[in-house]
Tab-separated table of C-alpha atoms in Angstrom:
chain	number	residue	atom	x	y	z
A	77	MET	CA	-3.636	213.929	101.924
A	78	PRO	CA	-4.239	210.130	101.449
A	79	PRO	CA	-3.764	208.252	104.805
A	80	ASP	CA	-0.376	206.461	105.327
A	81	ASP	CA	-0.511	202.636	105.217
A	82	HIS	CA	0.747	202.109	108.692
A	83	THR	CA	-1.178	200.176	111.285
A	84	ALA	CA	-0.159	199.201	114.672
A	85	THR	CA	0.096	195.625	115.390
A	86	GLU	CA	-1.591	194.397	118.570
A	87	PRO	CA	0.750	194.618	121.536
A	88	GLY	CA	2.820	191.497	122.320
A	89	SER	CA	2.653	190.445	118.814
A	90	SER	CA	6.162	190.089	118.206
A	91	PRO	CA	6.214	187.060	115.702
A	92	HIS	CA	3.734	189.087	113.703
A	93	ARG	CA	4.265	191.857	111.303
A	94	LYS	CA	2.477	193.957	108.811
A	95	GLU	CA	2.836	193.231	105.157
A	96	SER	CA	0.251	195.315	103.513
A	97	SER	CA	-2.996	196.878	104.303
A	98	GLN	CA	-4.726	193.529	102.972
A	99	HIS	CA	-2.108	190.947	104.178
A	100	ARG	CA	0.052	190.412	107.266
A	101	THR	CA	2.368	187.970	108.535
A	102	PHE	CA	1.453	185.874	111.399
A	103	GLY	CA	4.074	183.101	112.704
A	104	ASN	CA	5.191	181.591	109.510
A	105	ALA	CA	2.063	182.246	107.434
A	106	ARG	CA	1.013	185.239	105.252
A	107	VAL	CA	-2.682	185.729	105.859
A	108	SER	CA	-5.597	188.205	105.342
A	109	HIS	CA	-6.348	190.961	107.985
A	110	GLU	CA	-9.421	189.128	108.939
A	111	GLN	CA	-7.597	185.810	109.362
A	112	PHE	CA	-4.916	187.625	111.528
A	113	ARG	CA	-7.349	188.643	113.936
A	114	LEU	CA	-8.650	185.233	114.388
A	115	ALA	CA	-5.016	183.739	114.464
A	116	TYR	CA	-4.053	186.466	117.100
A	117	ALA	CA	-6.985	185.845	119.396
A	118	ALA	CA	-6.783	182.004	118.899
A	119	GLU	CA	-3.054	182.042	120.066
A	120	HIS	CA	-3.822	183.751	123.367
A	121	VAL	CA	-6.735	181.336	123.872
A	122	TYR	CA	-4.458	178.289	123.112
A	123	LEU	CA	-1.616	179.602	125.437
A	124	ALA	CA	-4.189	180.005	128.163
A	125	SER	CA	-5.612	176.524	127.506
A	126	LEU	CA	-2.075	175.141	127.967
A	127	LEU	CA	-1.621	176.897	131.176
A	128	LEU	CA	-5.149	175.746	132.419
A	129	HIS	CA	-4.743	172.138	131.508
A	130	ALA	CA	-1.166	171.996	133.052
A	131	LEU	CA	-3.045	172.951	136.441
A	132	PHE	CA	-5.773	170.440	135.752
A	133	LEU	CA	-3.138	167.815	135.107
A	134	VAL	CA	-1.572	168.412	138.625
A	135	LEU	CA	-4.913	168.608	140.362
A	136	PHE	CA	-6.256	165.509	138.722
A	137	PHE	CA	-3.062	163.639	139.528
A	138	TRP	CA	-3.225	164.730	143.176
A	139	LEU	CA	-6.924	163.726	143.270
A	140	ASN	CA	-5.985	160.391	141.722
A	141	ILE	CA	-8.531	160.708	138.997
A	142	ARG	CA	-6.742	158.582	136.381
A	143	GLU	CA	-8.878	159.168	133.596
A	144	LEU	CA	-8.877	162.967	133.636
A	145	TYR	CA	-4.938	163.535	134.169
A	146	LEU	CA	-4.323	161.000	131.512
A	147	PHE	CA	-6.743	162.955	129.218
A	148	ASN	CA	-5.096	166.108	130.232
A	149	VAL	CA	-1.846	164.953	128.828
A	150	PHE	CA	-3.768	164.605	125.434
A	151	SER	CA	-5.277	168.146	126.031
A	152	LEU	CA	-1.601	169.629	126.391
A	153	ALA	CA	-0.693	167.905	123.228
A	154	ALA	CA	-3.812	169.047	121.511
A	155	PHE	CA	-3.333	172.651	122.405
A	156	SER	CA	0.427	172.415	121.704
A	157	LEU	CA	-0.427	171.169	118.334
A	158	ALA	CA	-3.324	173.777	117.892
A	159	LEU	CA	-0.649	176.495	118.488
A	160	TYR	CA	1.733	175.052	115.950
A	161	LEU	CA	-0.965	174.718	113.432
A	162	ASN	CA	-2.280	178.367	114.018
A	163	ARG	CA	1.126	179.604	113.569
A	164	ASN	CA	1.504	178.010	110.213
A	165	GLY	CA	-1.597	179.051	108.532
A	166	ARG	CA	-3.765	176.149	109.334
A	167	HIS	CA	-6.169	178.184	111.429
A	168	ASN	CA	-9.202	176.227	110.933
A	169	LEU	CA	-7.604	172.931	111.564
A	170	ALA	CA	-6.303	174.349	114.940
A	171	LEU	CA	-9.972	175.565	115.610
A	172	TRP	CA	-11.346	172.108	114.916
A	173	LEU	CA	-8.997	170.500	117.179
A	174	ALA	CA	-9.459	172.929	120.164
A	175	TYR	CA	-13.268	172.468	119.573
A	176	LEU	CA	-13.103	168.638	119.652
A	177	GLU	CA	-10.622	168.707	122.798
A	178	VAL	CA	-13.152	170.924	124.846
A	179	MET	CA	-16.212	168.832	123.804
A	180	LEU	CA	-14.498	165.750	124.925
A	181	HIS	CA	-12.748	167.173	128.013
A	182	ALA	CA	-16.029	168.901	129.364
A	183	SER	CA	-18.124	165.595	128.483
A	184	LEU	CA	-15.532	163.249	130.548
A	185	ALA	CA	-15.234	165.642	133.400
A	186	ILE	CA	-18.882	166.217	133.804
A	187	TRP	CA	-19.537	162.230	133.577
A	188	LEU	CA	-16.854	161.613	136.087
A	189	LEU	CA	-17.217	164.363	138.743
A	190	GLY	CA	-20.841	165.460	137.960
A	191	TRP	CA	-22.815	168.446	136.971
A	192	ASN	CA	-21.686	170.619	139.773
A	193	SER	CA	-18.062	170.487	138.857
A	194	GLY	CA	-18.859	173.284	136.469
A	195	PHE	CA	-17.001	171.695	133.311
A	196	TYR	CA	-20.157	172.728	131.161
A	197	TYR	CA	-19.197	176.498	131.271
A	198	TYR	CA	-16.598	175.429	128.701
A	199	MET	CA	-18.980	174.139	126.372
A	200	MET	CA	-20.776	177.547	126.668
A	201	ALA	CA	-17.565	179.395	125.877
A	202	ILE	CA	-17.027	177.613	122.720
A	203	GLY	CA	-19.582	179.287	120.729
A	204	PRO	CA	-17.994	182.820	120.810
A	205	MET	CA	-14.795	181.380	119.633
A	206	LEU	CA	-16.587	180.012	116.475
A	207	PHE	CA	-18.400	183.073	115.582
A	208	ILE	CA	-15.101	185.260	115.491
A	209	ASN	CA	-13.816	182.861	112.634
A	210	PRO	CA	-14.446	184.985	109.328
A	211	GLY	CA	-13.797	182.200	107.041
A	212	ARG	CA	-16.487	179.949	107.806
A	213	PRO	CA	-20.254	180.122	106.744
A	214	LEU	CA	-22.907	181.011	109.219
A	215	LEU	CA	-24.730	177.664	108.951
A	216	GLU	CA	-21.728	175.723	109.854
A	217	LYS	CA	-21.153	178.111	112.888
A	218	LEU	CA	-24.593	177.421	113.894
A	219	LEU	CA	-24.499	173.617	113.604
A	220	LEU	CA	-21.186	173.630	115.607
A	221	SER	CA	-22.663	175.644	118.161
A	222	ALA	CA	-25.719	173.208	118.498
A	223	VAL	CA	-23.628	170.308	119.196
A	224	PRO	CA	-22.427	171.553	122.856
A	225	VAL	CA	-26.138	172.521	123.532
A	226	ILE	CA	-27.342	169.101	122.657
A	227	LEU	CA	-24.507	167.670	124.738
A	228	LEU	CA	-25.395	169.784	127.669
A	229	ILE	CA	-28.764	168.623	127.818
A	230	MET	CA	-27.865	165.074	127.580
A	231	LEU	CA	-25.243	165.515	130.417
A	232	TYR	CA	-27.706	167.497	132.542
A	233	SER	CA	-30.458	164.778	132.122
A	234	GLN	CA	-27.855	161.972	132.753
A	235	SER	CA	-26.735	163.874	136.225
A	236	LEU	CA	-30.510	164.171	137.298
A	237	ARG	CA	-30.870	160.259	136.796
A	238	GLY	CA	-27.400	159.064	138.135
A	239	SER	CA	-24.423	159.608	140.307
A	240	PRO	CA	-20.823	160.889	139.433
A	241	LEU	CA	-18.105	158.124	139.211
A	242	TYR	CA	-16.017	160.148	141.653
A	243	TYR	CA	-17.202	161.622	144.734
A	244	LEU	CA	-15.096	164.490	145.941
A	245	ASN	CA	-14.977	166.720	148.866
A	246	LEU	CA	-17.915	169.311	148.685
A	247	ASP	CA	-15.369	172.170	149.105
A	248	ILE	CA	-13.183	170.671	146.243
A	249	ILE	CA	-16.312	170.636	144.068
A	250	HIS	CA	-17.118	174.271	145.052
A	251	LEU	CA	-13.544	175.333	144.213
A	252	LEU	CA	-13.698	173.482	140.815
A	253	HIS	CA	-16.979	175.017	139.987
A	254	LEU	CA	-15.708	178.509	140.982
A	255	GLY	CA	-12.425	178.093	138.985
A	256	ASN	CA	-14.233	176.749	135.877
A	257	LEU	CA	-16.636	179.792	136.057
A	258	VAL	CA	-13.964	182.256	136.431
A	259	ALA	CA	-11.836	180.764	133.603
A	260	THR	CA	-14.878	180.910	131.405
A	261	VAL	CA	-15.941	184.316	132.154
A	262	ALA	CA	-12.204	185.602	131.613
A	263	LEU	CA	-12.385	183.870	128.123
A	264	VAL	CA	-15.535	185.215	127.056
A	265	ALA	CA	-14.610	188.615	128.254
A	266	TYR	CA	-11.267	188.606	126.282
A	267	LEU	CA	-13.105	187.308	123.252
A	268	ALA	CA	-15.806	190.048	123.737
A	269	HIS	CA	-13.076	192.645	123.949
A	270	TYR	CA	-11.159	191.616	121.094
A	271	TYR	CA	-14.266	191.483	118.897
A	272	SER	CA	-15.057	194.953	120.088
A	273	LYS	CA	-11.626	196.037	119.250
A	274	GLY	CA	-11.963	194.484	115.734
A	275	VAL	CA	-15.272	196.358	115.186
A	276	ASN	CA	-13.447	199.525	116.258
A	277	ASP	CA	-10.480	198.972	114.093
A	278	SER	CA	-12.546	198.161	111.023
A	279	ALA	CA	-14.466	201.290	111.595
A	280	ARG	CA	-11.241	203.396	111.766
A	281	GLN	CA	-9.964	201.811	108.596
A	282	LEU	CA	-13.240	202.480	106.867
A	283	GLN	CA	-12.845	206.124	107.997
A	284	LYS	CA	-9.343	206.311	106.594
A	285	LEU	CA	-10.469	204.870	103.325
A	286	THR	CA	-13.492	207.224	103.186
A	287	GLU	CA	-10.954	210.146	103.857
A	288	ALA	CA	-8.602	208.705	101.096
A	289	TYR	CA	-11.422	208.404	98.588
A	290	GLU	CA	-12.556	211.822	99.478
A	291	GLN	CA	-9.181	213.275	98.740
A	292	LEU	CA	-8.918	211.447	95.561
A	293	ALA	CA	-12.394	212.957	94.484
A	294	THR	CA	-11.348	216.425	95.576
A	295	TYR	CA	-7.471	217.054	95.087
A	296	ASP	CA	-5.407	216.647	92.105
A	297	SER	CA	-2.801	213.998	93.098
A	298	LEU	CA	0.239	215.778	91.804
A	299	THR	CA	-0.106	219.323	93.046
A	300	ARG	CA	-2.577	218.782	95.982
A	301	LEU	CA	-4.609	221.698	94.517
A	302	LEU	CA	-8.410	221.157	93.792
A	303	ASN	CA	-9.162	219.129	90.797
A	304	ARG	CA	-11.561	220.207	88.085
A	305	HIS	CA	-14.711	218.744	89.673
A	306	ALA	CA	-14.239	220.233	93.087
A	307	MET	CA	-13.287	223.511	91.696
A	308	THR	CA	-16.681	223.561	89.657
A	309	GLN	CA	-18.282	222.831	93.103
A	310	ALA	CA	-16.359	225.862	94.594
A	311	ILE	CA	-17.323	228.195	91.913
A	312	GLU	CA	-20.984	227.188	92.203
A	313	ASP	CA	-20.763	227.866	95.981
A	314	GLU	CA	-19.381	231.256	95.182
A	315	VAL	CA	-22.128	231.963	92.790
A	316	SER	CA	-24.699	231.516	95.406
A	317	ARG	CA	-22.838	233.873	97.447
A	318	PHE	CA	-22.625	236.307	94.868
A	319	ARG	CA	-26.419	236.196	94.400
A	320	ARG	CA	-27.006	236.541	97.996
A	321	ASP	CA	-24.580	239.371	98.934
A	322	ASP	CA	-23.917	240.652	95.540
A	323	LYS	CA	-20.121	240.567	95.825
A	324	PRO	CA	-18.229	240.345	92.556
A	325	PHE	CA	-15.643	237.705	91.924
A	326	VAL	CA	-13.194	236.990	88.961
A	327	LEU	CA	-12.014	233.687	87.246
A	328	ALA	CA	-8.501	233.602	86.112
A	329	LEU	CA	-7.007	230.924	83.885
A	330	GLY	CA	-3.282	230.659	83.756
A	331	ASP	CA	-1.062	228.677	81.462
A	332	ILE	CA	2.638	228.049	82.256
A	333	ASP	CA	4.564	229.506	79.098
A	334	ASP	CA	6.656	227.079	76.973
A	335	PHE	CA	5.994	224.176	79.292
A	336	LYS	CA	6.297	221.528	76.480
A	337	GLN	CA	9.814	222.743	76.078
A	338	ILE	CA	10.639	222.012	79.664
A	339	ASN	CA	9.199	218.252	79.295
A	340	ASP	CA	11.008	217.811	75.967
A	341	ARG	CA	14.299	218.916	77.334
A	342	PHE	CA	14.355	217.560	80.874
A	343	GLY	CA	11.507	214.884	80.773
A	344	HIS	CA	8.115	214.583	82.280
A	345	HIS	CA	9.542	214.089	85.886
A	346	ALA	CA	11.087	217.761	85.605
A	347	GLY	CA	7.629	219.006	84.410
A	348	ASP	CA	6.009	217.444	87.517
A	349	VAL	CA	8.524	219.055	89.676
A	350	LEU	CA	7.632	222.607	88.017
A	351	LEU	CA	3.873	221.912	88.438
A	352	LYS	CA	4.294	221.214	92.061
A	353	GLU	CA	6.514	224.294	92.650
A	354	ILE	CA	4.117	226.697	90.687
A	355	ALA	CA	1.153	225.211	92.834
A	356	SER	CA	3.010	225.623	95.954
A	357	ARG	CA	3.956	229.415	95.130
A	358	MET	CA	0.349	230.058	94.168
A	359	GLN	CA	-0.945	228.745	97.586
A	360	GLN	CA	1.823	230.972	99.345
A	361	ARG	CA	1.062	234.205	97.465
A	362	LEU	CA	-2.728	234.365	97.071
A	363	ARG	CA	-5.191	235.099	99.905
A	364	ARG	CA	-6.781	232.437	102.064
A	365	HIS	CA	-10.144	232.979	100.578
A	366	ASP	CA	-9.168	232.756	97.011
A	367	VAL	CA	-9.580	229.201	95.459
A	368	ILE	CA	-6.941	227.684	93.271
A	369	SER	CA	-7.212	224.449	91.265
A	370	ARG	CA	-5.278	222.373	88.497
A	371	TRP	CA	-7.788	222.721	85.595
A	372	GLY	CA	-5.914	220.456	83.328
A	373	GLY	CA	-2.224	219.825	82.136
A	374	GLU	CA	-0.312	222.963	82.851
A	375	GLU	CA	-3.324	225.148	83.237
A	376	PHE	CA	-4.500	226.712	86.534
A	377	LEU	CA	-7.887	228.024	87.351
A	378	ILE	CA	-8.142	230.703	90.112
A	379	LEU	CA	-11.179	231.948	91.933
A	380	LEU	CA	-10.519	235.574	93.171
A	381	ALA	CA	-13.233	236.480	95.634
A	382	ASP	CA	-14.469	239.921	96.518
A	383	VAL	CA	-12.546	241.705	93.732
A	384	SER	CA	-13.440	243.918	90.893
A	385	LEU	CA	-11.786	243.061	87.555
A	386	THR	CA	-9.143	245.825	87.847
A	387	GLU	CA	-8.504	244.741	91.430
A	388	ALA	CA	-8.060	241.237	89.910
A	389	GLU	CA	-5.452	242.394	87.512
A	390	SER	CA	-3.259	243.942	90.170
A	391	VAL	CA	-3.638	240.666	92.184
A	392	LEU	CA	-2.645	238.446	89.172
A	393	ASN	CA	0.367	240.589	88.183
A	394	GLU	CA	2.011	240.459	91.570
A	395	LEU	CA	1.342	236.569	91.358
A	396	ARG	CA	2.873	236.485	87.832
A	397	LYS	CA	6.068	238.404	89.061
A	398	TYR	CA	6.350	236.174	92.053
A	399	LEU	CA	6.102	232.902	89.909
A	400	ALA	CA	8.669	234.240	87.461
A	401	GLU	CA	11.371	233.769	90.293
A	402	PRO	CA	13.836	231.199	89.257
A	403	VAL	CA	12.720	227.452	89.776
A	404	ARG	CA	15.637	224.733	90.228
A	405	ILE	CA	15.331	221.764	87.750
A	406	LYS	CA	18.044	219.342	87.230
A	407	ASN	CA	20.536	221.580	89.404
A	408	LEU	CA	19.917	224.454	86.812
A	409	ASP	CA	17.918	227.569	87.761
A	410	HIS	CA	15.159	228.280	85.295
A	411	ARG	CA	13.006	231.447	84.904
A	412	VAL	CA	9.360	230.150	84.202
A	413	THR	CA	6.821	232.515	83.441
A	414	ILE	CA	2.935	232.295	83.266
A	415	THR	CA	0.292	233.943	81.199
A	416	PHE	CA	-3.166	234.774	82.880
A	417	GLY	CA	-6.621	235.489	81.214
A	418	ALA	CA	-9.236	236.963	83.564
A	419	ALA	CA	-13.081	237.427	83.269
A	420	GLN	CA	-15.577	238.582	85.848
A	421	TYR	CA	-18.581	236.538	86.594
A	422	SER	CA	-22.052	237.586	85.989
A	423	ASP	CA	-25.301	235.579	85.725
A	424	GLU	CA	-25.974	236.625	82.427
A	425	ARG	CA	-22.831	235.038	81.387
A	426	GLY	CA	-22.780	232.124	83.696
A	427	ILE	CA	-19.825	229.821	84.838
A	428	ASP	CA	-19.000	228.032	81.733
A	429	GLN	CA	-18.911	231.081	79.450
A	430	THR	CA	-16.831	233.232	82.180
A	431	ILE	CA	-14.237	230.405	81.911
A	432	GLN	CA	-14.292	230.514	78.246
A	433	ALA	CA	-13.834	234.154	78.242
A	434	ALA	CA	-10.910	233.965	80.577
A	435	ASP	CA	-9.391	231.107	78.427
A	436	ARG	CA	-9.679	233.604	75.156
A	437	ALA	CA	-8.222	236.353	77.148
A	438	MET	CA	-5.111	234.102	78.182
A	439	TYR	CA	-4.581	232.935	74.574
A	440	ARG	CA	-4.530	236.530	73.574
A	441	GLY	CA	-1.957	236.885	76.072
A	442	LYS	CA	0.035	234.304	74.510
A	443	THR	CA	-0.138	235.665	70.896
A	444	ALA	CA	0.954	239.144	72.571
A	445	GLY	CA	4.236	237.665	73.729
A	446	LYS	CA	3.331	235.668	77.023
A	447	ASN	CA	4.072	236.349	80.589
A	448	ARG	CA	1.204	238.964	81.004
A	449	VAL	CA	-2.335	239.415	82.416
A	450	ILE	CA	-5.148	239.940	79.929
A	451	LEU	CA	-8.593	240.887	80.789
A	452	ASP	CA	-11.788	240.090	79.214
A	453	ARG	CA	-13.712	243.557	79.545
A	454	CYS	CA	-17.027	242.470	77.914
A	455	GLU	CA	-18.603	242.544	81.370
A	456	PRO	CA	-18.895	245.895	83.192
A	457	GLU	CA	-17.014	246.185	86.611
């Protein structure tokens, strides 16, 4: 059966709900699946950045580094705005704002506190965030990733020639360095995990789509029986087995009697209900190794394996009687009959001519009064 259109949202994504297989709602905006992944990851990064900069604000206020605690007020405002923009569909603008804040904050901190403070780690982490954005061209991502590299080279060179403006206790510098390293590793690890999860989700979606297309290529959408193409393949496989094991098989073509009257009287929906019911009964009654298909309209082609023509006649008559049990349509019980024509396969005749022979036998049954099984006896049993 085609896969259901249900995909679980990421845990903790209460403001985000699924709209369709192509679009989802994130915050107040309807976005594509790829944009949803970016927005979801970015929201967690922005929330973590708010917490981190709140800690920096307290730390730099305590250390009396005025430039940095004032800048962290700007940082809190910047990430709050980025969070708002992200939830309102302005994902790229939010990302630009976060990018600008990281570049300025890290550069200022390195200039004031020195290279050993470890703020350069955040510049290294901005690259992965840029590359999970599916909506920007590769060249733009490469150029934006080159900016922090150039800045890092300049800042490192400056640190070799000069001294930081603020001299902090060595233990504090070590703690700052370690804290910045841990925060950056955690961020990159989260982005790597989320990217990997996105790849796995995409692979699962591709698998579901592949299965759905295979279903469409194999099964009739109404009756869930094999379609004409798949049935032809099944018959060809049986022919190969026939040539290898020399075991006979019979092709039977069945046509529902007076089906047009059902459609004309009760409508096409009633006709669809009848076709599904007949298909279901055939599947219940026939053997597991028999193959059933909807050949076209109200016609069904059946492959009866390992039987002679006489044995097939017995099987088809039992099936015909079973199918004649009343079917409920529009709250009324209707006795619906079916006429079968059957022909035994031989290499001399081939597949197409065997089906044509079964078709001719079926129409002889229609002419003879319907609701019967007619055999084509041109081939010896």
